[in-house]
mmCIF file of C-alpha atoms and ligand atoms in Angstrom:
data_model
loop_
_atom_site.group_PDB
_atom_site.id
_atom_site.type_symbol
_atom_site.label_atom_id
_atom_site.label_comp_id
_atom_site.label_asym_id
_atom_site.label_seq_id
_atom_site.Cartn_x
_atom_site.Cartn_y
_atom_site.Cartn_z
ATOM 1 C CA UNK M 1 -2.084 6.062 16.561
ATOM 2 C CA UNK M 2 -1.030 6.226 12.675
ATOM 3 C CA UNK M 3 -3.504 3.453 11.111
ATOM 4 C CA UNK M 4 -6.731 2.447 12.206
ATOM 5 C CA UNK M 5 -7.514 0.166 9.484
ATOM 6 C CA UNK M 6 -6.399 -1.753 6.651
ATOM 7 C CA UNK M 7 -8.860 -3.117 3.579
ATOM 8 C CA UNK M 8 -8.908 -5.114 0.618
ATOM 9 C CA UNK M 9 -11.068 -3.860 -1.859
ATOM 10 C CA UNK M 10 -10.234 -6.680 -4.656
ATOM 11 C CA UNK M 11 -8.709 -9.346 -4.807
ATOM 12 C CA UNK M 12 -6.659 -8.703 -8.689
ATOM 13 C CA UNK M 13 -4.520 -11.922 -9.505
ATOM 14 C CA UNK M 14 -4.937 -16.166 -8.311
ATOM 15 C CA UNK M 15 -2.303 -17.687 -6.315
ATOM 16 C CA UNK M 16 0.165 -16.399 -4.034
ATOM 17 C CA UNK M 17 -1.103 -13.858 -1.850
ATOM 18 C CA UNK M 18 -4.226 -13.533 -3.068
ATOM 19 C CA UNK M 19 -5.204 -16.990 -2.813
ATOM 20 C CA UNK M 20 -4.368 -17.665 0.915
ATOM 21 C CA UNK M 21 -7.363 -18.135 3.170
ATOM 22 C CA UNK M 22 -6.685 -14.704 5.377
ATOM 23 C CA UNK M 23 -6.447 -12.699 1.946
ATOM 24 C CA UNK M 24 -9.518 -13.643 0.730
ATOM 25 C CA UNK M 25 -11.750 -13.034 4.638
ATOM 26 C CA UNK M 26 -9.582 -9.843 4.976
ATOM 27 C CA UNK M 27 -10.953 -9.435 1.189
ATOM 28 C CA UNK M 28 -14.284 -10.737 2.682
ATOM 29 C CA UNK M 29 -14.803 -8.591 6.216
ATOM 30 C CA UNK M 30 -14.278 -6.084 4.770
ATOM 31 C CA UNK M 31 -10.877 -5.390 6.227
ATOM 32 C CA UNK M 32 -9.072 -4.787 9.527
ATOM 33 C CA UNK M 33 -9.931 -2.369 11.947
ATOM 34 C CA UNK M 34 -6.696 -1.325 14.290
ATOM 35 C CA UNK M 35 -8.515 -0.225 16.838
ATOM 36 C CA UNK M 36 -6.261 -0.191 19.421
ATOM 37 C CA UNK M 37 -2.200 0.829 19.940
ATOM 38 C CA UNK M 38 -0.561 -2.326 20.157
ATOM 39 C CA UNK M 39 -2.212 -4.382 17.596
ATOM 40 C CA UNK M 40 -1.309 -7.971 17.669
ATOM 41 C CA UNK M 41 -1.159 -10.826 15.246
ATOM 42 C CA UNK M 42 -1.735 -14.501 15.941
ATOM 43 C CA UNK M 43 -2.403 -17.590 14.734
ATOM 44 C CA UNK M 44 -0.741 -21.154 13.517
ATOM 45 C CA UNK M 45 2.438 -21.474 11.892
ATOM 46 C CA UNK M 46 1.052 -20.584 7.798
ATOM 47 C CA UNK M 47 -2.194 -19.122 8.764
ATOM 48 C CA UNK M 48 -0.244 -15.266 7.123
ATOM 49 C CA UNK M 49 0.835 -13.620 9.581
ATOM 50 C CA UNK M 50 3.978 -12.949 7.644
ATOM 51 C CA UNK M 51 1.963 -12.122 4.215
ATOM 52 C CA UNK M 52 -0.304 -9.543 6.129
ATOM 53 C CA UNK M 53 2.541 -7.691 7.796
ATOM 54 C CA UNK M 54 4.866 -7.453 5.260
ATOM 55 C CA UNK M 55 1.966 -6.034 2.939
ATOM 56 C CA UNK M 56 0.615 -3.784 5.705
ATOM 57 C CA UNK M 57 4.772 -2.695 6.148
ATOM 58 C CA UNK M 58 4.776 -2.595 2.091
ATOM 59 C CA UNK M 59 1.267 -0.223 2.101
ATOM 60 C CA UNK M 60 2.958 2.362 4.788
ATOM 61 C CA UNK M 61 6.126 2.758 3.101
ATOM 62 C CA UNK M 62 8.326 0.402 4.341
ATOM 63 C CA UNK M 63 11.336 -1.784 2.372
ATOM 64 C CA UNK M 64 9.576 -4.753 1.986
ATOM 65 C CA UNK M 65 12.397 -6.475 3.667
ATOM 66 C CA UNK M 66 12.678 -4.252 7.491
ATOM 67 C CA UNK M 67 14.519 -1.261 8.285
ATOM 68 C CA UNK M 68 13.103 2.130 8.449
ATOM 69 C CA UNK M 69 11.584 3.763 5.272
ATOM 70 C CA UNK M 70 14.939 5.454 4.134
ATOM 71 C CA UNK M 71 16.193 1.876 3.239
ATOM 72 C CA UNK M 72 15.958 0.600 0.062
ATOM 73 C CA UNK M 73 18.264 -2.130 -0.222
ATOM 74 C CA UNK M 74 16.792 -5.413 -1.763
ATOM 75 C CA UNK M 75 18.592 -8.744 -1.798
ATOM 76 C CA UNK M 76 16.018 -10.896 -3.392
ATOM 77 C CA UNK M 77 12.459 -10.345 -3.759
ATOM 78 C CA UNK M 78 9.911 -12.603 -2.198
ATOM 79 C CA UNK M 79 7.401 -10.434 -1.317
ATOM 80 C CA UNK M 80 4.413 -10.590 -1.923
ATOM 81 C CA UNK M 81 2.400 -7.625 -4.250
ATOM 82 C CA UNK M 82 -0.574 -7.830 -1.431
ATOM 83 C CA UNK M 83 0.878 -4.136 0.141
ATOM 84 C CA UNK M 84 0.316 -3.036 -3.342
ATOM 85 C CA UNK M 85 -3.478 -3.730 -3.338
ATOM 86 C CA UNK M 86 -4.432 -2.498 0.868
ATOM 87 C CA UNK M 87 -5.479 0.478 1.250
ATOM 88 C CA UNK M 88 -4.305 1.493 4.665
ATOM 89 C CA UNK M 89 -6.797 4.031 6.657
ATOM 90 C CA UNK M 90 -4.816 7.300 8.420
ATOM 91 C CA UNK M 91 -5.777 9.057 10.975
ATOM 92 C CA UNK M 92 -6.008 12.088 9.100
ATOM 93 C CA UNK M 93 -3.240 14.663 11.002
ATOM 94 C CA UNK M 94 -0.847 12.153 12.277
ATOM 95 C CA UNK M 95 2.105 11.084 10.854
ATOM 96 C CA UNK M 96 4.581 8.845 11.934
ATOM 97 C CA UNK M 97 7.717 10.450 13.451
ATOM 98 C CA UNK M 98 9.726 7.177 13.207
ATOM 99 C CA UNK M 99 9.222 3.719 12.348
ATOM 100 C CA UNK M 100 10.727 0.840 11.353
ATOM 101 C CA UNK M 101 9.598 -3.100 10.061
ATOM 102 C CA UNK M 102 11.772 -5.797 11.137
ATOM 103 C CA UNK M 103 11.068 -8.919 9.471
ATOM 104 C CA UNK M 104 12.894 -11.425 11.658
ATOM 105 C CA UNK M 105 14.292 -13.947 8.445
ATOM 106 C CA UNK M 106 15.806 -9.928 7.316
ATOM 107 C CA UNK M 107 17.217 -9.041 10.143
ATOM 108 C CA UNK M 108 21.093 -10.066 9.035
ATOM 109 C CA UNK M 109 20.567 -8.095 5.606
ATOM 110 C CA UNK M 110 19.737 -4.919 7.956
ATOM 111 C CA UNK M 111 22.170 -5.003 9.865
ATOM 112 C CA UNK M 112 24.837 -5.063 6.851
ATOM 113 C CA UNK M 113 22.372 -2.006 5.575
ATOM 114 C CA UNK M 114 23.065 0.029 8.557
ATOM 115 C CA UNK M 115 26.971 -0.346 8.443
ATOM 116 C CA UNK M 116 27.274 0.656 5.342
ATOM 117 C CA UNK M 117 25.324 3.573 5.852
ATOM 118 C CA UNK M 118 27.605 3.974 8.618
ATOM 119 C CA UNK M 119 24.335 4.422 10.880
ATOM 120 C CA UNK M 120 25.326 2.257 13.862
ATOM 121 C CA UNK M 121 25.913 5.296 16.352
ATOM 122 C CA UNK M 122 21.502 5.249 15.973
ATOM 123 C CA UNK M 123 21.463 1.780 17.310
ATOM 124 C CA UNK M 124 24.086 1.638 20.755
ATOM 125 C CA UNK M 125 26.740 2.298 19.063
ATOM 126 C CA UNK M 126 28.333 -1.269 17.918
ATOM 127 C CA UNK M 127 28.059 -2.777 14.672
ATOM 128 C CA UNK M 128 24.502 -5.424 15.098
ATOM 129 C CA UNK M 129 27.074 -8.117 13.785
ATOM 130 C CA UNK M 130 28.686 -7.758 17.082
ATOM 131 C CA UNK M 131 25.936 -8.078 19.092
ATOM 132 C CA UNK M 132 23.380 -11.436 19.251
ATOM 133 C CA UNK M 133 20.668 -11.989 17.933
ATOM 134 C CA UNK M 134 18.867 -11.087 21.320
ATOM 135 C CA UNK M 135 20.958 -8.434 21.674
ATOM 136 C CA UNK M 136 20.529 -6.540 18.766
ATOM 137 C CA UNK M 137 17.249 -7.034 18.476
ATOM 138 C CA UNK M 138 17.322 -4.980 21.671
ATOM 139 C CA UNK M 139 19.464 -2.782 20.903
ATOM 140 C CA UNK M 140 17.389 -1.683 18.331
ATOM 141 C CA UNK M 141 14.348 -0.965 20.867
ATOM 142 C CA UNK M 142 16.176 0.617 22.761
ATOM 143 C CA UNK M 143 18.587 2.607 21.039
ATOM 144 C CA UNK M 144 16.781 3.069 17.447
ATOM 145 C CA UNK M 145 12.942 2.909 18.237
ATOM 146 C CA UNK M 146 11.309 6.189 19.753
ATOM 147 C CA UNK M 147 8.090 8.251 20.634
ATOM 148 C CA UNK M 148 5.570 8.510 17.771
ATOM 149 C CA UNK M 149 7.397 6.047 15.107
ATOM 150 C CA UNK M 150 5.477 2.998 13.424
ATOM 151 C CA UNK M 151 6.417 0.287 14.208
ATOM 152 C CA UNK M 152 5.964 -2.973 12.450
ATOM 153 C CA UNK M 153 7.199 -6.264 13.980
ATOM 154 C CA UNK M 154 6.927 -9.999 13.033
ATOM 155 C CA UNK M 155 8.182 -12.410 15.517
ATOM 156 C CA UNK M 156 10.201 -10.249 17.847
ATOM 157 C CA UNK M 157 10.491 -13.038 20.059
ATOM 158 C CA UNK M 158 12.349 -15.146 18.022
ATOM 159 C CA UNK M 159 15.209 -13.773 19.167
ATOM 160 C CA UNK M 160 14.690 -13.228 22.678
ATOM 161 C CA UNK M 161 14.916 -14.968 25.826
ATOM 162 C CA UNK M 162 11.597 -14.762 28.622
ATOM 163 C CA UNK M 163 13.723 -11.890 29.929
ATOM 164 C CA UNK M 164 14.488 -9.891 26.698
ATOM 165 C CA UNK M 165 10.750 -10.678 26.095
ATOM 166 C CA UNK M 166 9.629 -8.977 28.893
ATOM 167 C CA UNK M 167 12.015 -6.262 28.279
ATOM 168 C CA UNK M 168 10.712 -6.359 25.116
ATOM 169 C CA UNK M 169 6.957 -5.509 26.431
ATOM 170 C CA UNK M 170 7.901 -2.459 28.738
ATOM 171 C CA UNK M 171 9.840 -1.042 26.016
ATOM 172 C CA UNK M 172 6.599 -1.534 24.276
ATOM 173 C CA UNK M 173 4.382 -0.019 26.720
ATOM 174 C CA UNK M 174 7.300 3.182 26.988
ATOM 175 C CA UNK M 175 6.543 3.791 22.865
ATOM 176 C CA UNK M 176 3.110 3.138 22.734
ATOM 177 C CA UNK M 177 2.422 6.241 25.905
ATOM 178 C CA UNK M 178 4.265 8.338 23.859
ATOM 179 C CA UNK M 179 2.619 7.873 20.835
ATOM 180 C CA UNK M 180 3.608 5.245 18.863
ATOM 181 C CA UNK M 181 1.725 2.403 17.375
ATOM 182 C CA UNK M 182 2.745 -0.711 17.134
ATOM 183 C CA UNK M 183 1.309 -4.017 15.172
ATOM 184 C CA UNK M 184 2.903 -7.303 16.514
ATOM 185 C CA UNK M 185 2.478 -11.016 14.770
ATOM 186 C CA UNK M 186 3.218 -12.955 17.620
ATOM 187 C CA UNK M 187 3.169 -16.268 19.404
ATOM 188 C CA UNK M 188 4.458 -15.191 22.653
ATOM 189 C CA UNK M 189 2.148 -15.618 24.947
ATOM 190 C CA UNK M 190 4.508 -12.720 27.013
ATOM 191 C CA UNK M 191 4.698 -10.308 23.876
ATOM 192 C CA UNK M 192 0.644 -11.025 23.681
ATOM 193 C CA UNK M 193 0.071 -9.707 27.161
ATOM 194 C CA UNK M 194 1.237 -5.869 25.457
ATOM 195 C CA UNK M 195 -0.514 -3.651 27.932
ATOM 196 C CA UNK M 196 -2.960 -1.668 25.460
ATOM 197 C CA UNK M 197 -3.669 -4.233 22.670
ATOM 198 C CA UNK M 198 -5.985 -5.975 20.865
ATOM 199 C CA UNK M 199 -5.096 -9.975 19.783
ATOM 200 C CA UNK M 200 -6.371 -10.806 15.924
ATOM 201 C CA UNK M 201 -6.476 -14.921 15.615
ATOM 202 C CA UNK M 202 -6.373 -16.522 12.098
ATOM 203 C CA UNK M 203 -7.834 -19.529 12.146
ATOM 204 C CA UNK M 204 -6.725 -22.308 9.559
ATOM 205 C CA UNK M 205 -9.971 -21.648 7.725
ATOM 206 C CA UNK M 206 -8.331 -17.932 7.608
ATOM 207 C CA UNK M 207 -11.187 -16.397 9.684
ATOM 208 C CA UNK M 208 -9.459 -13.278 11.750
ATOM 209 C CA UNK M 209 -11.775 -13.267 15.257
ATOM 210 C CA UNK M 210 -11.251 -10.992 17.819
ATOM 211 C CA UNK M 211 -10.138 -12.651 21.178
ATOM 212 C CA UNK M 212 -9.164 -12.323 24.898
ATOM 213 C CA UNK M 213 -5.870 -13.037 26.605
ATOM 214 C CA UNK M 214 -7.320 -15.858 27.761
ATOM 215 C CA UNK M 215 -8.646 -17.251 24.790
ATOM 216 C CA UNK M 216 -5.516 -16.770 22.902
ATOM 217 C CA UNK M 217 -4.377 -20.435 21.503
ATOM 218 C CA UNK M 218 -0.799 -19.759 22.112
ATOM 219 C CA UNK M 219 -2.040 -18.231 25.493
ATOM 220 C CA UNK M 220 -4.187 -21.460 26.415
ATOM 221 C CA UNK M 221 -1.613 -24.362 25.163
ATOM 222 C CA UNK M 222 1.128 -23.047 26.803
ATOM 223 C CA UNK M 223 -1.125 -22.481 30.368
ATOM 224 C CA UNK M 224 -2.503 -25.941 29.346
ATOM 225 C CA UNK M 225 1.677 -27.276 29.066
ATOM 226 C CA UNK M 226 3.375 -25.677 32.144
ATOM 227 C CA UNK M 227 0.552 -26.999 34.487
ATOM 228 C CA UNK M 228 1.889 -29.904 34.225
ATOM 229 C CA UNK M 229 4.229 -30.553 31.099
ATOM 230 C CA UNK M 230 4.708 -34.043 31.866
ATOM 231 C CA UNK M 231 1.027 -35.122 31.721
ATOM 232 C CA UNK M 232 0.586 -33.929 27.979
ATOM 233 C CA UNK M 233 3.565 -35.046 26.957
ATOM 234 C CA UNK M 234 1.934 -38.455 28.380
ATOM 235 C CA UNK M 235 -0.424 -37.310 25.851
ATOM 236 C CA UNK M 236 0.383 -36.657 23.069
ATOM 237 C CA UNK M 237 3.680 -39.582 22.977
ATOM 238 C CA UNK M 238 0.285 -42.185 23.174
ATOM 239 C CA UNK M 239 -1.195 -40.181 20.911
HETATM 240 N N1 LIG G 1 6.347 -16.640 -1.976
HETATM 241 C C1 LIG G 1 5.971 -17.806 -1.498
HETATM 242 N N2 LIG G 1 5.178 -18.066 -2.220
HETATM 243 C C2 LIG G 1 4.412 -19.065 -2.096
HETATM 244 N N3 LIG G 1 3.313 -19.389 -0.822
HETATM 245 C C3 LIG G 1 4.077 -18.460 0.329
HETATM 246 C C4 LIG G 1 5.045 -17.559 0.482
HETATM 247 N N4 LIG G 1 5.534 -16.939 1.633
HETATM 248 C C5 LIG G 1 4.491 -17.793 1.922
HETATM 249 N N5 LIG G 1 4.035 -18.887 1.162
HETATM 250 C C6 LIG G 1 2.704 -19.543 1.706
HETATM 251 O O1 LIG G 1 1.722 -18.460 1.850
HETATM 252 C C7 LIG G 1 1.623 -19.711 3.683
HETATM 253 C C8 LIG G 1 1.259 -18.258 4.664
HETATM 254 O O2 LIG G 1 2.581 -18.138 5.092
HETATM 255 P P1 LIG G 1 2.898 -17.211 5.793
HETATM 256 O O3 LIG G 1 4.118 -16.939 5.948
HETATM 257 O O4 LIG G 1 2.713 -15.565 6.018
HETATM 258 O O5 LIG G 1 2.522 -17.380 8.081
HETATM 259 P P2 LIG G 1 3.104 -17.347 9.006
HETATM 260 O O6 LIG G 1 1.493 -16.993 9.859
HETATM 261 O O7 LIG G 1 3.855 -15.656 9.268
HETATM 262 O O8 LIG G 1 3.768 -18.225 9.521
HETATM 263 P P3 LIG G 1 4.834 -18.988 10.384
HETATM 264 O O9 LIG G 1 4.122 -18.602 12.236
HETATM 265 O O10 LIG G 1 5.371 -19.674 10.199
HETATM 266 O O11 LIG G 1 5.958 -17.570 9.761
HETATM 267 C C9 LIG G 1 1.870 -20.750 4.368
HETATM 268 O O12 LIG G 1 1.329 -21.468 3.808
HETATM 269 C C10 LIG G 1 3.169 -20.296 3.027
HETATM 270 O O13 LIG G 1 3.365 -21.207 2.407
HETATM 271 MG MG1 LIG G 2 6.146 -15.945 10.016
#
């Protein structure tokens, strides 16, 4: 563990991202504890998971567009300024040996930067542009992620099959056993089952609530759907 909490002591401006319900909630609830080696951020589309995870990444010293702390390319400036206002409570005497910020939306640019740096050797030896989306992401997790690292992942399941999600789950468990910490925004009922994790669900009102695996909406809804897809479809189509 490297970061044990995130705080937002003041709301310095109006407008995005400071007027998002989740950002206001982060301020009023006195921050967010990261109590376990894996912190999972759940919540519906638009609830503010990416905004939060990107801000944590920026506060931790990562490039807002993704990559390692050594990456400093920028192709566009859509990242919010929230990161500059977050305070991270770090675990004394513990510094990550390595790390990665995966932003699904700009993984392509990260792959280009890796090629330009001539660094494909650390990522399995093949240009990530010559692998499928899911293959390149699993290359990254297998070859580039290592022990004692800090990993911030925004919807890593975007690229992955069910098998791929299971492979990533195993890799995360392996790396947390070796002293790594993860903060992951996800909709995946598989990744929400990560061992040694806490799930924080962001509600439509921005409230951040710790929930059990069974309570998480992505898990409960998927279960209901899978138990009888025809029944849910009939319900939705007749509504
Ligand atoms: N650059 C921006 N300027 C203004 N509003 C933005 C900007 N980026 C995101 N938003 C808004 O902030 C809200 C939260 O967006 P965010 O991307 O953090 O949600 P999310 O929880 O990651 O959603 P998803 O599950 O779809 O990825 C959304 O309503 C979005 O429209
Ligand atoms: Mg998002």
